[in-house]
Structure formats: structure tokens, C-alpha cells
mmCIF file of C-alpha atoms and ligand atoms in Angstrom:
data_model
loop_
_atom_site.group_PDB
_atom_site.id
_atom_site.type_symbol
_atom_site.label_atom_id
_atom_site.label_comp_id
_atom_site.label_asym_id
_atom_site.label_seq_id
_atom_site.Cartn_x
_atom_site.Cartn_y
_atom_site.Cartn_z
ATOM 1 C CA MET V 164 108.549 93.909 50.240
ATOM 2 C CA SER V 165 109.368 94.362 54.116
ATOM 3 C CA ARG V 166 113.012 95.756 54.633
ATOM 4 C CA PRO V 167 113.701 92.129 56.655
ATOM 5 C CA GLU V 168 112.360 90.123 53.620
ATOM 6 C CA ALA V 169 114.726 91.950 51.334
ATOM 7 C CA TYR V 170 117.466 91.124 53.259
ATOM 8 C CA ALA V 171 116.506 87.601 53.617
ATOM 9 C CA GLY V 172 116.499 87.654 49.832
ATOM 10 C CA LEU V 173 119.738 89.204 49.784
ATOM 11 C CA VAL V 174 121.463 86.354 52.137
ATOM 12 C CA ALA V 175 119.495 83.450 49.993
ATOM 13 C CA ASP V 176 120.696 85.227 46.850
ATOM 14 C CA LEU V 177 124.414 84.952 48.426
ATOM 15 C CA LEU V 178 124.432 81.745 49.620
ATOM 16 C CA LYS V 179 123.190 80.095 46.611
ATOM 17 C CA TRP V 180 126.289 81.871 44.657
ATOM 18 C CA LEU V 181 128.862 80.373 47.517
ATOM 19 C CA ARG V 182 127.021 77.188 46.869
ATOM 20 C CA GLN V 183 127.591 77.471 43.010
ATOM 21 C CA ASN V 184 130.769 78.598 43.166
ATOM 22 C CA ASP V 185 132.547 76.057 45.688
ATOM 23 C CA THR V 186 135.687 77.787 45.461
ATOM 24 C CA PRO V 187 138.120 77.260 48.322
ATOM 25 C CA ALA V 188 137.407 80.899 49.107
ATOM 26 C CA GLY V 189 133.930 79.781 49.339
ATOM 27 C CA ARG V 190 134.355 76.980 51.161
ATOM 28 C CA TRP V 191 136.299 79.085 54.075
ATOM 29 C CA TYR V 192 132.896 80.739 54.192
ATOM 30 C CA TRP V 193 131.656 77.798 55.189
ATOM 31 C CA ASP V 194 134.183 76.652 57.340
ATOM 32 C CA GLU V 195 134.756 79.582 59.218
ATOM 33 C CA GLY V 196 132.039 82.161 58.730
ATOM 34 C CA ALA V 197 132.091 85.390 56.823
ATOM 35 C CA PRO V 198 134.568 88.153 57.705
ATOM 36 C CA ALA V 199 133.515 91.563 58.035
ATOM 37 C CA THR V 200 135.102 92.830 54.801
ATOM 38 C CA PRO V 201 135.992 89.823 52.762
ATOM 39 C CA ALA V 202 139.776 90.019 51.227
ATOM 40 C CA GLY V 203 139.706 89.847 47.420
ATOM 41 C CA PRO V 204 136.960 90.116 44.900
ATOM 42 C CA GLY V 205 133.650 89.153 47.202
ATOM 43 C CA PRO V 206 130.504 87.973 46.378
ATOM 44 C CA ALA V 207 129.257 91.527 46.229
ATOM 45 C CA ALA V 208 131.482 91.684 42.778
ATOM 46 C CA SER V 209 129.433 90.605 39.548
ATOM 47 C CA ALA V 210 129.379 86.842 40.218
ATOM 48 C CA PRO V 211 131.472 84.504 37.670
ATOM 49 C CA VAL V 212 128.917 82.469 35.659
ATOM 50 C CA ALA V 213 130.073 78.839 34.538
ATOM 51 C CA PRO V 214 130.903 79.608 29.961
ATOM 52 C CA SER V 215 128.243 77.607 28.626
ATOM 53 C CA SER V 216 130.812 75.519 26.769
ATOM 54 C CA ALA V 217 132.256 74.133 29.423
ATOM 55 C CA PRO V 218 132.065 70.383 29.370
ATOM 56 C CA ALA V 219 128.725 68.591 31.277
ATOM 57 C CA VAL V 220 131.296 66.319 32.569
ATOM 58 C CA ALA V 221 134.655 66.506 33.746
ATOM 59 C CA PRO V 222 137.243 64.034 32.607
ATOM 60 C CA ALA V 223 137.711 61.792 35.399
ATOM 61 C CA ALA V 224 141.087 62.473 37.299
ATOM 62 C CA GLU V 225 143.473 60.142 37.914
ATOM 63 C CA THR V 226 143.628 58.671 41.259
ATOM 64 C CA PRO V 227 147.062 59.924 42.940
ATOM 65 C CA PRO V 228 149.798 57.392 44.223
ATOM 66 C CA GLU V 229 148.857 56.478 47.619
ATOM 67 C CA LYS V 230 151.868 58.925 49.992
ATOM 68 C CA GLU V 231 153.278 57.105 52.786
ATOM 69 C CA ASP V 232 152.439 59.162 56.010
ATOM 70 C CA PRO V 233 155.230 61.058 56.782
ATOM 71 C CA PHE V 234 155.302 60.016 60.397
ATOM 72 C CA ALA V 235 155.351 56.615 59.308
ATOM 73 C CA ALA V 236 159.123 56.148 60.108
ATOM 74 C CA GLU V 237 158.893 58.207 63.598
ATOM 75 C CA LEU V 238 156.241 55.510 64.476
ATOM 76 C CA ARG V 239 158.311 52.594 63.329
ATOM 77 C CA ASP V 240 161.348 54.214 65.054
ATOM 78 C CA PHE V 241 159.432 54.874 68.487
ATOM 79 C CA VAL V 242 157.647 51.308 68.683
ATOM 80 C CA ALA V 243 161.183 49.392 67.995
ATOM 81 C CA ARG V 244 163.286 51.530 70.663
ATOM 82 C CA ALA V 245 160.174 51.039 72.943
ATOM 83 C CA MET V 246 159.986 47.229 72.331
ATOM 84 C CA ASP V 247 163.755 47.458 73.313
ATOM 85 C CA SER V 248 163.192 49.168 76.464
ATOM 86 C CA ILE V 249 160.437 46.922 77.381
ATOM 87 C CA ALA V 250 162.782 44.049 76.703
ATOM 88 C CA ALA V 251 165.565 45.144 78.759
ATOM 89 C CA HIS V 252 163.289 46.320 81.595
ATOM 90 C CA ALA V 253 161.565 42.564 81.674
ATOM 91 C CA ALA V 254 165.254 41.022 81.266
ATOM 92 C CA ASP V 255 166.483 43.055 84.284
ATOM 93 C CA ASP V 256 164.246 41.703 87.576
ATOM 94 C CA GLY V 257 166.725 43.722 89.843
ATOM 95 C CA LEU V 258 165.004 46.849 88.196
ATOM 96 C CA LEU V 259 161.289 46.042 88.435
ATOM 97 C CA ALA V 260 159.400 45.738 91.162
ATOM 98 C CA GLY V 261 156.387 43.933 89.736
ATOM 99 C CA LEU V 262 152.506 44.706 90.259
ATOM 100 C CA PRO V 263 151.299 42.490 93.439
ATOM 101 C CA ALA V 264 149.366 39.362 91.666
ATOM 102 C CA ALA V 265 145.344 40.096 92.265
ATOM 103 C CA GLU V 266 144.682 37.475 94.708
ATOM 104 C CA PRO V 267 142.863 35.362 93.328
ATOM 105 C CA ALA V 268 141.592 37.424 90.298
ATOM 106 C CA PRO V 269 139.199 34.650 88.284
ATOM 107 C CA ASP V 270 137.606 37.517 87.272
ATOM 108 C CA PRO V 271 138.858 40.715 86.834
ATOM 109 C CA ALA V 272 135.292 42.249 87.052
ATOM 110 C CA GLU V 273 134.101 40.922 90.307
ATOM 111 C CA ALA V 274 137.791 41.877 91.633
ATOM 112 C CA LEU V 275 137.918 45.314 90.428
ATOM 113 C CA ALA V 276 133.731 45.495 91.542
ATOM 114 C CA SER V 277 134.955 44.372 95.228
ATOM 115 C CA LEU V 278 137.830 46.931 95.169
ATOM 116 C CA ARG V 279 135.548 49.564 94.206
ATOM 117 C CA THR V 280 132.985 48.932 97.317
ATOM 118 C CA GLU V 281 136.487 49.070 99.660
ATOM 119 C CA VAL V 282 137.844 52.283 97.995
ATOM 120 C CA LEU V 283 134.174 54.026 97.929
ATOM 121 C CA SER V 284 134.418 54.098 102.085
ATOM 122 C CA CYS V 285 138.212 54.738 102.019
ATOM 123 C CA THR V 286 139.371 57.331 104.702
ATOM 124 C CA ALA V 287 142.832 57.053 104.544
ATOM 125 C CA CYS V 288 143.776 60.677 104.181
ATOM 126 C CA GLY V 289 141.687 63.915 104.582
ATOM 127 C CA LEU V 290 140.384 64.385 101.479
ATOM 128 C CA HIS V 291 138.231 62.354 102.080
ATOM 129 C CA ASP V 292 136.344 64.649 104.277
ATOM 130 C CA GLY V 293 135.682 67.560 101.375
ATOM 131 C CA ARG V 294 134.281 64.622 98.588
ATOM 132 C CA HIS V 295 131.118 64.442 97.121
ATOM 133 C CA ASN V 296 131.715 61.296 95.934
ATOM 134 C CA VAL V 297 134.706 58.511 95.312
ATOM 135 C CA VAL V 298 136.452 58.464 91.633
ATOM 136 C CA PHE V 299 136.974 55.072 91.065
ATOM 137 C CA GLY V 300 137.177 55.048 87.659
ATOM 138 C CA ALA V 301 135.589 53.404 84.899
ATOM 139 C CA GLY V 302 136.246 50.975 82.128
ATOM 140 C CA SER V 303 137.078 47.460 80.762
ATOM 141 C CA PRO V 304 138.479 45.356 83.581
ATOM 142 C CA ARG V 305 140.488 43.827 80.957
ATOM 143 C CA ALA V 306 141.347 47.000 79.220
ATOM 144 C CA ASP V 307 145.003 46.687 77.515
ATOM 145 C CA LEU V 308 145.137 50.637 77.898
ATOM 146 C CA VAL V 309 144.401 52.223 81.399
ATOM 147 C CA ILE V 310 144.599 56.040 81.107
ATOM 148 C CA VAL V 311 145.403 57.711 84.304
ATOM 149 C CA GLY V 312 145.083 61.281 85.355
ATOM 150 C CA GLU V 313 145.894 63.545 87.985
ATOM 151 C CA ALA V 314 142.347 63.810 90.382
ATOM 152 C CA PRO V 315 139.406 64.449 90.103
ATOM 153 C CA GLY V 316 137.935 67.954 89.299
ATOM 154 C CA ARG V 317 134.638 69.492 90.144
ATOM 155 C CA ASP V 318 132.291 67.567 87.848
ATOM 156 C CA GLU V 319 133.990 64.397 88.322
ATOM 157 C CA ASP V 320 133.575 64.846 92.214
ATOM 158 C CA LEU V 321 129.692 65.753 91.556
ATOM 159 C CA GLN V 322 129.301 62.774 89.256
ATOM 160 C CA GLY V 323 131.541 60.118 90.682
ATOM 161 C CA GLU V 324 132.777 59.653 86.611
ATOM 162 C CA PRO V 325 136.211 60.166 85.771
ATOM 163 C CA PHE V 326 136.683 62.814 82.868
ATOM 164 C CA VAL V 327 133.489 64.297 82.350
ATOM 165 C CA GLY V 328 132.705 68.024 81.333
ATOM 166 C CA ARG V 329 134.204 69.481 78.279
ATOM 167 C CA SER V 330 137.972 67.785 78.985
ATOM 168 C CA GLY V 331 136.244 64.238 79.011
ATOM 169 C CA GLN V 332 134.485 65.115 75.745
ATOM 170 C CA LEU V 333 137.919 65.763 74.284
ATOM 171 C CA LEU V 334 139.581 62.646 75.619
ATOM 172 C CA THR V 335 137.045 60.307 74.264
ATOM 173 C CA LYS V 336 137.276 62.301 70.856
ATOM 174 C CA ILE V 337 141.190 61.876 70.951
ATOM 175 C CA LEU V 338 140.709 57.758 71.619
ATOM 176 C CA ALA V 339 138.046 57.485 68.546
ATOM 177 C CA ALA V 340 140.949 59.189 65.965
ATOM 178 C CA ILE V 341 142.686 56.299 67.403
ATOM 179 C CA GLY V 342 139.986 53.927 67.051
ATOM 180 C CA LEU V 343 139.305 53.098 70.870
ATOM 181 C CA ALA V 344 136.107 54.046 72.681
ATOM 182 C CA ARG V 345 136.060 54.970 76.225
ATOM 183 C CA GLU V 346 134.442 51.647 77.132
ATOM 184 C CA ASP V 347 137.783 49.742 75.649
ATOM 185 C CA VAL V 348 140.232 51.440 77.898
ATOM 186 C CA PHE V 349 140.063 51.734 81.903
ATOM 187 C CA ILE V 350 140.232 55.523 82.840
ATOM 188 C CA CYS V 351 141.356 57.036 86.669
ATOM 189 C CA ASN V 352 143.433 58.646 88.492
ATOM 190 C CA ILE V 353 146.024 59.075 90.881
ATOM 191 C CA LEU V 354 144.161 60.060 93.547
ATOM 192 C CA LYS V 355 140.132 59.366 93.818
ATOM 193 C CA CYS V 356 138.943 61.880 95.743
ATOM 194 C CA ARG V 357 139.048 65.658 94.976
ATOM 195 C CA PRO V 358 141.887 67.965 96.638
ATOM 196 C CA PRO V 359 140.174 71.452 97.318
ATOM 197 C CA ARG V 360 140.637 74.076 94.277
ATOM 198 C CA ASN V 361 141.845 71.559 92.256
ATOM 199 C CA ARG V 362 145.662 72.332 93.851
ATOM 200 C CA ASP V 363 148.251 69.413 93.045
ATOM 201 C CA PRO V 364 147.855 66.181 94.944
ATOM 202 C CA LEU V 365 149.885 66.885 98.383
ATOM 203 C CA PRO V 366 152.535 63.717 98.623
ATOM 204 C CA PRO V 367 151.266 61.999 101.671
ATOM 205 C CA GLU V 368 147.665 61.951 99.858
ATOM 206 C CA VAL V 369 149.575 59.633 97.005
ATOM 207 C CA LEU V 370 151.138 57.539 99.507
ATOM 208 C CA ALA V 371 147.568 56.817 100.668
ATOM 209 C CA CYS V 372 145.822 56.667 97.733
ATOM 210 C CA GLU V 373 148.593 54.806 95.398
ATOM 211 C CA PRO V 374 147.993 50.773 96.593
ATOM 212 C CA HIS V 375 144.155 52.126 95.215
ATOM 213 C CA LEU V 376 145.953 52.601 91.966
ATOM 214 C CA THR V 377 148.675 49.454 92.039
ATOM 215 C CA ARG V 378 145.318 47.055 93.166
ATOM 216 C CA GLN V 379 143.640 48.124 90.371
ATOM 217 C CA LEU V 380 146.317 47.905 87.852
ATOM 218 C CA SER V 381 147.113 44.329 89.227
ATOM 219 C CA ILE V 382 143.826 43.092 88.567
ATOM 220 C CA ILE V 383 143.278 44.451 85.200
ATOM 221 C CA ARG V 384 147.269 44.082 83.859
ATOM 222 C CA PRO V 385 146.706 46.608 80.995
ATOM 223 C CA ARG V 386 149.610 46.172 78.238
ATOM 224 C CA VAL V 387 150.586 49.973 78.956
ATOM 225 C CA ILE V 388 149.430 53.583 80.924
ATOM 226 C CA CYS V 389 149.070 56.823 79.245
ATOM 227 C CA CYS V 390 149.354 59.457 81.318
ATOM 228 C CA LEU V 391 147.682 62.669 80.915
ATOM 229 C CA GLY V 392 149.393 65.745 82.138
ATOM 230 C CA ARG V 393 152.107 66.836 84.286
ATOM 231 C CA VAL V 394 151.033 66.160 87.471
ATOM 232 C CA ALA V 395 149.665 62.434 86.556
ATOM 233 C CA ALA V 396 153.301 61.522 85.115
ATOM 234 C CA GLN V 397 155.692 62.673 87.958
ATOM 235 C CA THR V 398 153.511 61.510 90.182
ATOM 236 C CA LEU V 399 153.299 58.156 88.974
ATOM 237 C CA LEU V 400 156.826 58.059 87.714
ATOM 238 C CA GLY V 401 157.880 60.015 91.037
ATOM 239 C CA THR V 402 159.718 61.842 88.992
ATOM 240 C CA SER V 403 160.778 65.682 88.200
ATOM 241 C CA VAL V 404 162.056 65.147 84.656
ATOM 242 C CA SER V 405 159.868 67.594 82.553
ATOM 243 C CA LEU V 406 156.722 66.920 80.731
ATOM 244 C CA GLY V 407 158.518 67.623 77.718
ATOM 245 C CA ARG V 408 161.201 65.303 78.254
ATOM 246 C CA LEU V 409 159.017 62.585 79.875
ATOM 247 C CA ARG V 410 156.750 62.751 76.448
ATOM 248 C CA GLY V 411 157.878 60.963 73.319
ATOM 249 C CA GLY V 412 159.692 58.004 75.238
ATOM 250 C CA VAL V 413 158.403 55.223 76.820
ATOM 251 C CA ASN V 414 158.905 55.575 81.021
ATOM 252 C CA PHE V 415 157.903 52.408 83.569
ATOM 253 C CA TYR V 416 155.797 52.252 86.395
ATOM 254 C CA ARG V 417 156.645 49.119 88.162
ATOM 255 C CA ASP V 418 156.957 46.634 85.034
ATOM 256 C CA ILE V 419 154.443 48.365 82.839
ATOM 257 C CA PRO V 420 155.492 50.843 79.501
ATOM 258 C CA VAL V 421 154.114 54.698 80.179
ATOM 259 C CA VAL V 422 153.595 56.980 77.424
ATOM 260 C CA VAL V 423 152.544 60.442 78.662
ATOM 261 C CA THR V 424 151.019 63.433 76.788
ATOM 262 C CA TYR V 425 149.177 66.561 77.213
ATOM 263 C CA HIS V 426 146.421 66.671 79.868
ATOM 264 C CA PRO V 427 142.774 67.580 77.858
ATOM 265 C CA ALA V 428 142.231 70.485 80.270
ATOM 266 C CA TYR V 429 145.345 71.783 79.108
ATOM 267 C CA LEU V 430 144.596 70.707 75.130
ATOM 268 C CA LEU V 431 141.271 72.958 75.634
ATOM 269 C CA ARG V 432 143.690 76.052 76.919
ATOM 270 C CA ASN V 433 146.485 75.478 74.229
ATOM 271 C CA PRO V 434 144.498 74.239 71.237
ATOM 272 C CA ALA V 435 148.481 74.261 69.251
ATOM 273 C CA ALA V 436 149.294 71.399 71.672
ATOM 274 C CA LYS V 437 146.406 69.123 69.989
ATOM 275 C CA ARG V 438 149.202 68.506 66.851
ATOM 276 C CA ASP V 439 151.390 66.935 69.396
ATOM 277 C CA THR V 440 149.314 65.217 71.330
ATOM 278 C CA TRP V 441 147.459 63.597 68.033
ATOM 279 C CA ASN V 442 151.590 62.466 67.587
ATOM 280 C CA ASP V 443 151.920 60.963 71.120
ATOM 281 C CA VAL V 444 148.739 58.963 70.556
ATOM 282 C CA ARG V 445 149.582 57.180 67.460
ATOM 283 C CA LYS V 446 152.718 56.366 69.376
ATOM 284 C CA LEU V 447 150.618 55.036 71.922
ATOM 285 C CA LYS V 448 148.560 53.133 69.449
ATOM 286 C CA ALA V 449 151.442 51.607 67.572
ATOM 287 C CA LEU V 450 153.087 50.555 70.618
ATOM 288 C CA LEU V 451 149.825 48.658 71.814
ATOM 289 C CA ASP V 452 149.263 46.749 68.628
ATOM 290 C CA ALA V 453 152.673 46.030 68.545
ATOM 291 C CA LEU V 454 152.511 44.544 72.228
ATOM 292 C CA ALA V 455 149.231 42.888 70.905
ATOM 293 C CA ALA V 456 151.154 40.954 67.749
ATOM 294 C CA ALA V 457 154.408 40.340 70.114
ATOM 295 C CA PRO V 458 154.484 36.835 70.657
ATOM 296 C CA THR V 459 153.849 37.126 74.680
ATOM 297 C CA GLY V 460 151.167 39.369 74.025
ATOM 298 C CA GLY V 461 152.852 41.870 75.734
ATOM 299 C CA ALA V 462 151.448 40.750 79.565
ATOM 300 C CA PRO V 463 153.253 41.167 82.150
ATOM 301 C CA ASP V 464 154.088 38.159 83.955
ATOM 302 C CA HIS V 465 153.227 38.466 87.472
ATOM 303 C CA ALA V 466 152.980 35.023 88.506
HETATM 304 S S1 SF4 D 706 142.154 60.242 97.995
HETATM 305 FE FE1 SF4 D 706 142.403 58.268 97.990
HETATM 306 S S2 SF4 D 706 143.638 57.618 100.213
HETATM 307 FE FE2 SF4 D 706 142.419 60.051 100.001
HETATM 308 S S3 SF4 D 706 140.348 59.602 101.159
HETATM 309 FE FE3 SF4 D 706 140.213 59.272 98.700
HETATM 310 S S4 SF4 D 706 140.539 57.313 97.991
HETATM 311 FE FE4 SF4 D 706 141.328 57.361 100.108
#
């Protein structure tokens, strides 16, 4: 037998042993890959064999009582505070500058398509000069949730679509985790054209581009906006409050509640923040559900 064949045999035996001894340590191998030096008695030690006296069929384990989600109380508290805040804002016309009604928008899909045609030829700020494509946004014209990022990146500029590439894939997974597909929501950015070298948007660019976003929102009329990242949140909300303080509460853009979380690109660089993001999006989903179940359906009244 040649040496490679011998090694292949050894590897096959090792894998067989691991499958037969499916302990947590064994699973760790499957999940993480074998370490260079296994800790403790490793596969090279004599492999334990199940005693022949072991019962052929293990007794059925009792189903453990279902534990309450430890995050459930925080979710309930968040939704209660958010609904109070939304009601308080709705009652105070002086605080609100509602979105202009879409004029006329009997069919949001048609209205959005017409706005898209208009925005694709926009030259209202200097960013039109270096763009490959205007990234208008994509998704459902009747979405309950609009997701707003900062500005297109390189891939988005080249493809003309929002949130593509690795960040986009992660966003798709995050949405799926709360039961939403990209087609269920509308995804866009504050700026529709890519700033050079992905720099932060400049105030004149935001000013020039904001009417496009406002008109998108007035057509779609979402129940909630979710801002991704510090720049999107601070720019949309017109504040310098830190991302840490904006997260976890409900903010308002005009009269639409805004939930803030991390940008997927940040999560790719800082995977430890995924846990916080998971909590943020669970709150977002709970708020969407509560607004959908509310007597008014949570829809802002722009009449
Ligand atoms: S960034 Fe906005 S305002 Fe500037 S050219 Fe593009 S679409 Fe127009």
C-alpha cells in the first residue's frame, strides 16, 4: 500500500471513530475543525467502545418544560414604551412634520416606478459625476419596513442595486432570521449615488438627495424605518447622538418610528456585535407585529 493510501485509511478510520463517538468534543471537531494538538485524550488514544450490555434502545427522555425566552420581558417592555412614544408623537401635531401625501398614488408600484425614472437622471449634487449607476432602492412598494443605509458602495454602484456583496448577504440573513425576505421590505440609502472612496455623505449632498427619500417614504408609507449604522441614523435623524444611545429606543423621522442598529459591514468586521444586532432586530420585529395588530394598523395618517 502506498503512503498516501495508508494516510487516507487512517483518516477514514479517525472519521469513523468520531462519528461513532459523537460526544460534544467530537462535535467540536466537526464544527470547528481539528486542532493541531487535541486537548485531553484524543482520537489517537484507545477508542472507547460501547459496552455490549448497553440497552439497544435508550429510554425516551422526558420533554423538558418549555422555558420562557429570557429576552421576552425586555421585548414586551420595549414594545410598550415604543407604542407610548408613537402615540405621544401622533397626538402632538406641533412636533410632527408629516410626510407629504403622494400626489396622487393610487398604485404605489406605479408611483415608485415613476419616481425611479426621475431619480435615475438626477444631477442635483456633484455625486452624479462619478457614478456608474443611481441606486434607487429595491423591494416592495407596500412594505411595512423600509431599511435605510448610508450610501451605495462600490458593488452597489456597479450593479445599481442596494446592499449587494457580503454586507447584502448578511442583511438578507438578518432579515430571514426575523421571518422577512428582501422582497417583503424596501431597501434604500440616504444618498442614491456613491460618494468617492465611500466617504461620509456631505451636508449639501444629503440636502439635495433627501427629497428623493421623502418621496419614496410618502409613497410606501412604511410602519417602521430601520437605519443601518451611525452615519445613516445620524443623518436621517439630524442628530449627533451616538449610535449606542440611538440603539434600543424609538426615534422618529417625520412621523415614522425609526429603529437603529449596526450596519452589516460593521458586523463583518466585528462579529461580536451580532448578538446586539439580533436583539435590535427582534425588537424591530416585535414593534412591526404590535403596530400591525394595533386598531389603526400603525399607519401614519397623511390625509
Ligand atoms: S446623490 Fe442624490 S441628489 Fe446627488 S445626484 Fe445622486 S440622486 Fe441626485
